[in-house]
Every structure is written in C-alpha cells, then in structure tokens.
Amino acid sequence: MFIMKTTIALSLFAALALAGCGDQKQTAASAAPPEQAAPAAIAAADPLAGALDELKTLSQTPPPEGISPIEHNLWFDRQCQAIGEKALAIYTGNPSDPRRWDAVMIMRRYQPRFYKSLVPVAGPDAEPVAEFDTAAAEAWRQRAEQLETALRSATDLTAAAREELDTRDTFAKLNEAYAGLMRDKKPVDLDEIRGIFEAFFARWPDSQSGGAVSYYVSFRKGMGKDDEIETLKTFFDSPNAAVRDYARTRVGFFEKIQKPLDIAYTAIDGREVDLKKLRGKVVLIDFWATWCGPCIAELPEMKKVHAAYHDKGFEIVGISLDSERDKQKLLKFIEKESMPWPQYFDGKGWQNKFAVEYAITGIPAMFLLDQEGKVVSTNARGGKLETEVRRLLGE
C-alpha cells in the first residue's frame, strides 16, 4: 500500500478507501495543513463562509501527539461526531444557500462509529473490545441516508460539490474494476476504462486530477501492458490542464532517470547532501512523511539494511513531504526512530521542491541508485531492498 496525492479533497485511488472513524489509516487529505481561517471582516459580512471555513479547519485538525492507537480511534470518533454536528447545523441553517451542500460533502467523508468504550485485549494480534451507542449510530445512519437522497436530487449544488460527487462516483466504479483485476484476476476492457478516464477529464477540465493518469497506467500494468511512457504521451493533449502537466512531467521524469540524478540540498540538521559526491556508492532516495503509515512501515527494513551495508558503501537520503506545521513533529520522529540519514525538508508537503521535480504523486517513493547515480529501481521496498543493495554492492 502507498498513499497518493490528494485531488479535490480525496485520494486518487481512493474514492476507494476513505478512512472511516476509528480507522487507523491516515490519508493524504487528512494530513494536509488546515486552510487559513477567513478574515474576521469577511466572516462578519458572510457568516456562512466563516462557518464553512471553521468546518474545514475542524475536519483537518491533527490528532494530539503521543496518543495510543485506541486513544486515536476514540479521538477520531469524537472528531467525526463534531464535524457531523457542525455540518448539519450549516445545512439546516441555510436552506436556500447552495453552499450548504459543501458542508454536506465534508460531512460525508467522516463517519462516526459512536464508541461507548474501546478496551484493549492482551495479545499481539488481539482486537480491542468495542461497545457502541447503537441508538446514536442508527440515528446517524438514517440522517445520512436522507441527506444522500437529497444530495442526489439537488439542483443547486455548487461546482465544487458536483465535482467531488462525480469524482467519488467515477472512482468508485474504477476501484471496483481495479480490485476485480488485481484480486480476482478478472480482466478489464482497457478501451472502456480509458473512456471513463477521458470522459471524467473532459467533464472537469479545470480539476487538479492529473495524477489520476497513474491509475490508468496501473490498469494497463495489471493487464500485462508495460508501456507507461507511450501511454502517458497519449494524454499530452488532454482537455484537463493538470493531466497534460502530469503526463509531461512524468515522461520528463523517465528521461531524467536515464542520466545520473543530481540532487543537492542542505538537510534539516544542517548536513550538506550532494548526490554527485556520493558517486561510487549505492544510494536510496526515500520520499516519505511522518503522516504516511506505509512509509513508516518501511523503516525497520531500511534501518536494518542501512546498519548492515552502510560501511560497505550504502547510503540513504530522505526527502520529507511533511508540512511546515509538522516540522517539530518530524524532528522528534527522526530522533525517536534513530534515523541516521539526512533529511530534506522545505515544509511544502506535496509541493516539496523535489517531489514536484520528479512527479511524485504517491509515497513511499523509493529510488535506488547504482554507483553511477542512475536509478535502477523505483520499487525497492520491503525485502527487495536488501536483495538489490547486495546485488549492486557485489555481496
């Protein structure tokens, strides 16, 4: 699993897997920094705009640091309930304003489970015992169904709400097809799949959905087609500007990695990093973030391989996609996890300088370089890392 860049407030692969309350997963959307609150003067002149801004900020509030998984689930459940209550207040209090649907769209992303209690059970694989407020959960379910029906029949949705609704519906269909292909080995009609993508891009030429092209590439790979560059070039004339930009940038990435990479930066701890000076060594470039669960899952293997082969010529350089507000969290995490390799941090999240340059739309993204500085693998994860490092070092 990896986490993909957010577009219109949802992960590309995932209209598929929006994390429900109590779920330990964290999406790129939930990790994004909150939008700034509307100025007081604007909020006073337009109370609904201020209320929507408060709702957005509430929905993007990070959990407290240092809490346990169970505490996180309970906190998230309470957060979801608060988001729902505020969204409903906006919806019911503004019956003729189309923007009320924007509140509903935010509410739909957060589904409380209404825990009464969540008690840990001894044993490494034991699930905690949960008790729910079933009456509250049923009342929520009925209200959500009523809102969904109203939403689907509404004629005054804002453009943002219409786009998000269409995106979720479109990608739900694509996710079902992709799951059938990968899990059940059920073939797909690539022309039909291409048509779904092209129709979506045509309907929303101004959306920031460029990275969705990588999803179509994944369908082709699932059908045994190893033609990413050629496929990307067919999107150079897409009606969607973000798609055109992504396709061209991604093709540019493949052109770049035919040559030695020349990344240089000053690390967050002051160390100077220059890949040119690391020629002769095997280097792993790790694009990651502290909010990315799959990235963190790679750490034990990375630390093991680094400890075993660093003295033999293996280096790791990190590029953090954390936002500026998480700088201290990043520093504490690096110290806690005893990560000895240098980290680049510019606080720009997905707009990180090198993430943009190398068209990174999903993390972890791990580039393994040979002694000449050329990329030999973009998938050296898990046990593959040590195997590839040993091969390149001639072990």
Coordinates of C-alpha atoms in Angstrom, one line a residue:
M1 CA 0.0 0.0 0.0
F2 CA 1.0 3.6 -0.5
I3 CA -0.6 7.0 -0.1
M4 CA -1.4 9.1 -3.1
K5 CA -1.5 12.8 -3.5
T6 CA -4.9 14.4 -2.8
T7 CA -7.0 15.9 -5.6
I8 CA -10.2 17.8 -4.8
A9 CA -10.0 16.6 -1.2
L10 CA -9.7 12.9 -1.9
S11 CA -7.0 10.5 -2.7
L12 CA -7.0 9.3 -6.3
F13 CA -7.1 5.7 -5.6
A14 CA -9.4 6.4 -3.1
A15 CA -12.6 7.4 -3.5
L16 CA -12.0 3.7 -2.7
A17 CA -10.9 3.8 0.8
L18 CA -11.9 6.9 2.7
A19 CA -10.8 6.2 6.2
G20 CA -13.8 5.8 8.5
C21 CA -13.7 6.9 12.1
G22 CA -11.8 4.5 14.2
D23 CA -9.7 3.5 11.2
Q24 CA -6.0 3.7 11.9
K25 CA -5.2 4.8 8.3
Q26 CA -4.5 8.4 7.6
T27 CA -5.0 9.8 4.1
A28 CA -3.0 12.5 2.4
A29 CA -6.1 14.6 2.7
S30 CA -6.2 14.3 6.5
A31 CA -2.6 15.1 6.7
A32 CA -2.8 18.3 4.7
P33 CA -2.4 21.6 6.7
P34 CA -5.7 23.3 7.6
E35 CA -6.8 26.1 5.4
Q36 CA -6.4 29.5 6.9
A37 CA -9.5 30.9 8.6
A38 CA -11.4 33.6 6.8
P39 CA -10.6 37.1 7.9
A40 CA -12.9 38.4 10.6
A41 CA -14.3 41.1 8.3
I42 CA -15.2 38.5 5.7
A43 CA -16.7 36.2 8.3
A44 CA -18.8 39.0 9.7
A45 CA -20.1 40.0 6.2
D46 CA -20.7 36.4 5.2
P47 CA -21.3 34.2 8.3
L48 CA -21.8 31.0 6.2
A49 CA -18.3 31.5 4.6
G50 CA -16.9 31.8 8.1
A51 CA -18.8 28.7 9.3
L52 CA -17.6 26.7 6.3
D53 CA -14.1 27.7 7.0
E54 CA -14.4 26.7 10.6
L55 CA -15.8 23.3 9.5
K56 CA -12.8 22.8 7.1
T57 CA -10.4 23.6 9.8
L58 CA -12.1 21.2 12.2
S59 CA -12.0 18.4 9.6
Q60 CA -8.3 18.9 9.1
T61 CA -7.3 19.1 12.8
P62 CA -4.5 16.6 13.5
P63 CA -4.7 14.3 16.5
P64 CA -2.8 15.0 19.7
E65 CA 0.8 13.8 19.6
G66 CA 1.8 10.7 21.6
I67 CA -1.6 9.1 21.9
S68 CA -2.1 5.4 21.6
P69 CA -3.9 3.7 18.7
I70 CA -7.0 3.2 20.9
E71 CA -6.9 6.9 22.1
H72 CA -6.5 7.9 18.4
N73 CA -9.6 5.9 17.5
L74 CA -11.7 7.4 20.3
W75 CA -10.4 10.9 19.5
F76 CA -11.2 10.5 15.8
D77 CA -14.7 9.2 16.5
R78 CA -15.4 12.3 18.7
Q79 CA -13.9 14.5 15.9
C80 CA -16.2 12.9 13.3
Q81 CA -19.2 13.5 15.5
A82 CA -18.3 17.1 16.0
I83 CA -17.8 17.5 12.2
G84 CA -21.2 16.0 11.6
E85 CA -22.9 18.2 14.1
K86 CA -21.4 21.4 12.7
A87 CA -22.1 20.4 9.1
L88 CA -25.7 19.6 9.9
A89 CA -26.1 23.0 11.6
I90 CA -24.8 24.7 8.5
Y91 CA -27.1 22.6 6.3
T92 CA -30.2 23.1 8.3
G93 CA -29.5 26.8 9.0
N94 CA -29.0 27.8 5.3
P95 CA -31.9 26.0 3.5
S96 CA -31.6 28.2 0.3
D97 CA -27.9 28.7 0.0
P98 CA -26.1 26.2 -2.4
R99 CA -23.1 26.3 -0.2
R100 CA -24.9 24.2 2.4
W101 CA -24.0 21.2 0.2
D102 CA -20.3 21.9 0.6
A103 CA -20.9 21.2 4.3
V104 CA -22.7 18.0 3.5
M105 CA -19.8 16.9 1.2
I106 CA -17.3 17.4 4.1
M107 CA -19.7 15.5 6.4
R108 CA -19.8 12.6 4.1
R109 CA -16.1 12.0 4.4
Y110 CA -16.4 11.3 8.2
Q111 CA -18.5 8.5 9.5
P112 CA -18.6 8.2 13.3
R113 CA -18.9 4.8 14.9
F114 CA -20.2 6.2 18.3
Y115 CA -18.0 4.3 20.7
K116 CA -19.1 3.9 24.2
S117 CA -15.8 2.2 25.1
L118 CA -12.8 0.6 23.5
V119 CA -10.9 -1.7 25.7
P120 CA -7.5 -3.3 24.8
V121 CA -7.2 -7.1 24.9
A122 CA -3.9 -8.9 25.8
G123 CA -2.1 -10.5 22.9
P124 CA -0.2 -9.1 19.9
D125 CA -3.0 -9.7 17.4
A126 CA -6.0 -9.3 19.6
E127 CA -8.6 -6.8 18.6
P128 CA -9.9 -4.4 21.3
V129 CA -13.3 -4.9 22.6
A130 CA -15.7 -2.2 21.5
E131 CA -19.1 -1.1 22.8
F132 CA -21.2 1.2 20.6
D133 CA -24.0 3.6 21.2
T134 CA -26.3 1.8 18.8
A135 CA -29.2 4.2 19.0
A136 CA -26.9 7.2 18.1
A137 CA -25.4 5.2 15.3
E138 CA -28.8 4.3 13.9
A139 CA -30.0 7.8 14.1
W140 CA -26.9 8.9 12.2
R141 CA -27.4 6.3 9.5
Q142 CA -30.9 7.4 8.9
R143 CA -30.0 11.0 8.8
A144 CA -27.1 10.3 6.4
E145 CA -29.4 8.3 4.1
Q146 CA -31.8 11.2 4.0
L147 CA -29.1 13.7 3.2
E148 CA -27.7 11.4 0.5
T149 CA -31.1 11.2 -1.2
A150 CA -31.5 15.0 -1.0
L151 CA -27.9 15.5 -2.3
R152 CA -28.5 13.2 -5.3
S153 CA -31.7 15.0 -6.3
A154 CA -30.4 18.6 -5.6
T155 CA -30.4 21.0 -8.5
D156 CA -28.4 23.7 -6.7
L157 CA -25.1 22.0 -5.9
T158 CA -22.0 24.2 -6.0
A159 CA -19.4 23.4 -8.7
A160 CA -17.1 22.0 -6.0
A161 CA -19.8 19.7 -4.6
R162 CA -20.7 18.5 -8.1
E163 CA -17.1 17.8 -9.0
E164 CA -16.4 15.9 -5.7
L165 CA -19.6 13.8 -6.1
D166 CA -18.8 12.9 -9.7
T167 CA -15.2 12.1 -8.7
R168 CA -16.3 9.8 -5.9
D169 CA -18.8 8.0 -8.1
T170 CA -16.4 7.7 -11.0
F171 CA -13.6 6.4 -9.0
A172 CA -15.8 4.0 -7.0
K173 CA -16.6 2.4 -10.3
L174 CA -12.9 2.3 -11.3
N175 CA -11.9 1.0 -7.9
E176 CA -14.3 -1.9 -8.2
A177 CA -12.9 -2.8 -11.6
Y178 CA -9.3 -2.5 -10.4
A179 CA -10.0 -4.6 -7.3
G180 CA -11.5 -7.3 -9.5
L181 CA -8.5 -7.2 -11.8
M182 CA -5.9 -7.4 -9.1
R183 CA -7.7 -9.6 -6.5
D184 CA -9.8 -11.8 -8.7
K185 CA -7.8 -11.7 -11.9
K186 CA -10.9 -10.5 -13.7
P187 CA -9.8 -8.9 -17.0
V188 CA -11.0 -5.4 -17.8
D189 CA -11.7 -3.7 -21.2
L190 CA -8.9 -1.2 -21.4
D191 CA -10.8 0.8 -24.0
E192 CA -13.8 1.1 -21.7
I193 CA -11.5 2.1 -18.8
R194 CA -9.8 4.7 -20.9
G195 CA -13.2 6.1 -21.9
I196 CA -14.2 6.5 -18.3
F197 CA -11.0 8.5 -17.6
E198 CA -11.3 10.6 -20.7
A199 CA -14.9 11.4 -20.0
F200 CA -14.1 12.5 -16.5
F201 CA -11.2 14.7 -17.6
A202 CA -13.4 16.3 -20.2
R203 CA -16.2 17.0 -17.7
W204 CA -13.7 18.6 -15.3
P205 CA -11.0 20.3 -17.4
D206 CA -10.1 22.6 -14.5
S207 CA -9.8 19.9 -11.8
Q208 CA -6.4 19.1 -10.3
S209 CA -6.8 15.4 -11.1
G210 CA -3.6 15.0 -13.2
G211 CA -2.2 12.2 -11.1
A212 CA -5.3 10.0 -11.9
V213 CA -3.4 9.2 -15.1
S214 CA -1.1 7.0 -13.0
Y215 CA -4.2 5.0 -12.1
Y216 CA -4.9 4.3 -15.7
V217 CA -1.3 3.2 -16.1
S218 CA -1.9 0.8 -13.2
F219 CA -4.8 -0.8 -15.1
R220 CA -2.6 -1.3 -18.1
K221 CA 0.1 -2.9 -16.0
G222 CA -2.4 -5.1 -14.4
M223 CA -3.3 -6.3 -17.9
G224 CA 0.3 -7.0 -18.7
K225 CA 1.0 -3.8 -20.6
D226 CA 4.4 -2.3 -19.8
D227 CA 4.1 0.9 -21.9
E228 CA 3.9 3.7 -19.3
I229 CA 5.8 6.3 -21.3
E230 CA 3.9 5.7 -24.5
T231 CA 0.6 5.7 -22.6
L232 CA 1.5 9.0 -20.9
K233 CA 2.2 10.6 -24.2
T234 CA -1.3 9.9 -25.3
F235 CA -2.5 12.3 -22.6
F236 CA -0.4 15.2 -23.8
D237 CA -3.5 16.8 -25.5
S238 CA -6.0 16.1 -22.7
P239 CA -8.6 18.7 -22.1
N240 CA -7.6 18.7 -18.5
A241 CA -4.5 21.0 -17.9
A242 CA -3.4 19.1 -14.8
V243 CA -3.5 15.9 -16.8
R244 CA -1.4 17.4 -19.5
D245 CA 1.1 18.7 -17.0
Y246 CA 1.3 15.5 -15.1
A247 CA 1.8 13.4 -18.2
R248 CA 4.6 15.7 -19.5
T249 CA 6.3 15.9 -16.1
R250 CA 6.2 12.1 -15.6
V251 CA 7.6 11.5 -19.1
G252 CA 10.3 14.1 -18.2
F253 CA 11.0 12.0 -15.0
F254 CA 11.7 8.9 -17.1
E255 CA 14.0 10.9 -19.3
K256 CA 15.8 12.3 -16.2
I257 CA 16.4 8.9 -14.7
Q258 CA 18.3 7.8 -17.8
K259 CA 21.1 10.0 -16.5
P260 CA 22.7 10.2 -13.1
L261 CA 20.5 12.1 -10.6
D262 CA 21.9 15.5 -9.4
I263 CA 20.0 16.2 -6.2
A264 CA 21.7 18.5 -3.7
Y265 CA 20.3 20.1 -0.5
T266 CA 21.0 21.2 3.0
A267 CA 19.4 18.7 5.4
I268 CA 17.2 19.7 8.2
D269 CA 20.1 19.1 10.6
G270 CA 22.5 21.2 8.6
R271 CA 24.3 18.5 6.7
E272 CA 25.1 19.1 3.1
V273 CA 23.9 16.4 0.7
D274 CA 25.1 16.2 -3.0
L275 CA 24.5 13.0 -5.0
K276 CA 27.5 13.9 -7.2
K277 CA 29.7 13.4 -4.2
L278 CA 28.1 10.0 -3.5
R279 CA 29.1 8.5 -6.8
G280 CA 30.7 5.2 -6.2
K281 CA 28.1 4.3 -3.5
V282 CA 24.6 2.7 -3.7
V283 CA 22.1 5.3 -2.7
L284 CA 18.4 5.0 -1.7
I285 CA 16.3 8.2 -2.1
D286 CA 13.3 7.9 0.2
F287 CA 10.3 10.2 -0.4
W288 CA 8.1 9.9 2.7
A289 CA 6.3 11.7 5.5
T290 CA 5.6 11.2 9.2
W291 CA 1.8 11.0 8.5
C292 CA 2.3 8.2 5.9
G293 CA 1.6 4.8 7.5
P294 CA 3.1 2.8 4.6
C295 CA 6.2 4.9 4.8
I296 CA 6.7 4.2 8.5
A297 CA 6.2 0.5 7.8
E298 CA 9.3 0.6 5.6
L299 CA 11.5 2.0 8.3
P300 CA 12.5 -1.3 10.1
E301 CA 13.9 -2.8 6.9
M302 CA 15.6 0.5 5.9
K303 CA 17.3 0.8 9.2
K304 CA 18.4 -2.9 9.1
V305 CA 19.8 -2.6 5.6
H306 CA 21.5 0.7 6.4
A307 CA 23.1 -0.7 9.5
A308 CA 24.4 -3.8 7.7
Y309 CA 25.7 -2.1 4.5
H310 CA 26.5 1.5 5.3
D311 CA 30.1 0.7 5.9
K312 CA 30.2 -1.2 2.6
G313 CA 29.0 1.7 0.5
F314 CA 25.3 2.1 1.0
E315 CA 23.7 5.5 1.8
I316 CA 20.1 6.7 2.4
V317 CA 18.9 10.2 1.8
G318 CA 15.4 11.2 2.9
I319 CA 13.0 13.8 1.4
S320 CA 10.2 14.6 3.8
L321 CA 6.8 15.7 2.4
D322 CA 5.7 17.0 5.8
S323 CA 4.2 20.4 6.0
E324 CA 5.7 23.4 7.8
R325 CA 3.4 23.0 10.8
D326 CA 4.8 19.5 11.4
K327 CA 8.5 20.5 11.5
Q328 CA 8.9 19.8 15.2
K329 CA 7.0 16.5 14.8
L330 CA 9.4 15.5 12.1
L331 CA 12.4 16.3 14.2
K332 CA 11.1 14.4 17.2
F333 CA 10.2 11.4 14.9
I334 CA 13.7 11.3 13.4
E335 CA 15.2 11.4 16.9
K336 CA 12.8 8.8 18.3
E337 CA 13.3 6.4 15.4
S338 CA 17.1 6.9 15.4
M339 CA 17.2 7.7 11.7
P340 CA 20.8 8.5 11.0
W341 CA 20.5 9.6 7.4
P342 CA 20.0 13.2 6.3
Q343 CA 16.5 14.6 5.6
Y344 CA 15.4 17.3 3.2
F345 CA 12.5 19.4 4.4
D346 CA 11.0 22.6 2.9
G347 CA 7.6 22.4 4.6
K348 CA 5.7 22.4 1.4
G349 CA 4.1 19.0 1.6
W350 CA 3.2 17.6 -1.8
Q351 CA 4.6 20.8 -3.3
N352 CA 8.1 19.8 -2.0
K353 CA 10.7 21.0 -4.4
F354 CA 12.0 17.5 -5.4
A355 CA 8.5 15.9 -5.2
V356 CA 7.4 18.3 -7.9
E357 CA 10.5 18.0 -10.0
Y358 CA 10.2 14.2 -10.0
A359 CA 6.4 14.0 -10.3
I360 CA 5.9 12.2 -7.0
T361 CA 2.2 11.5 -6.6
G362 CA 2.4 8.7 -4.1
I363 CA 4.5 7.8 -1.2
P364 CA 6.6 6.0 -0.1
A365 CA 8.5 6.6 -3.4
M366 CA 11.9 4.9 -3.2
F367 CA 14.6 5.4 -5.9
L368 CA 17.6 3.1 -5.7
L369 CA 20.7 4.4 -7.4
D370 CA 23.7 2.5 -8.6
Q371 CA 27.3 3.6 -8.1
E372 CA 27.0 5.8 -11.2
G373 CA 24.0 7.6 -9.7
K374 CA 21.5 6.1 -12.1
V375 CA 18.1 4.8 -11.0
V376 CA 18.0 1.1 -11.1
S377 CA 14.7 0.6 -9.2
T378 CA 11.7 2.6 -8.2
N379 CA 10.2 -0.3 -6.2
A380 CA 13.0 -1.4 -3.8
R381 CA 10.6 -1.9 -0.9
G382 CA 10.5 -4.5 1.9
G383 CA 12.7 -7.5 1.3
K384 CA 13.6 -6.2 -2.2
L385 CA 15.8 -3.5 -0.7
E386 CA 18.4 -5.8 0.8
T387 CA 18.4 -8.0 -2.2
E388 CA 19.0 -5.1 -4.6
V389 CA 21.6 -3.5 -2.3
R390 CA 23.5 -6.7 -2.0
R391 CA 23.5 -7.2 -5.8
L392 CA 24.7 -3.7 -6.5
L393 CA 27.5 -4.0 -3.9
G394 CA 28.5 -7.4 -5.3
E395 CA 27.9 -9.1 -2.0

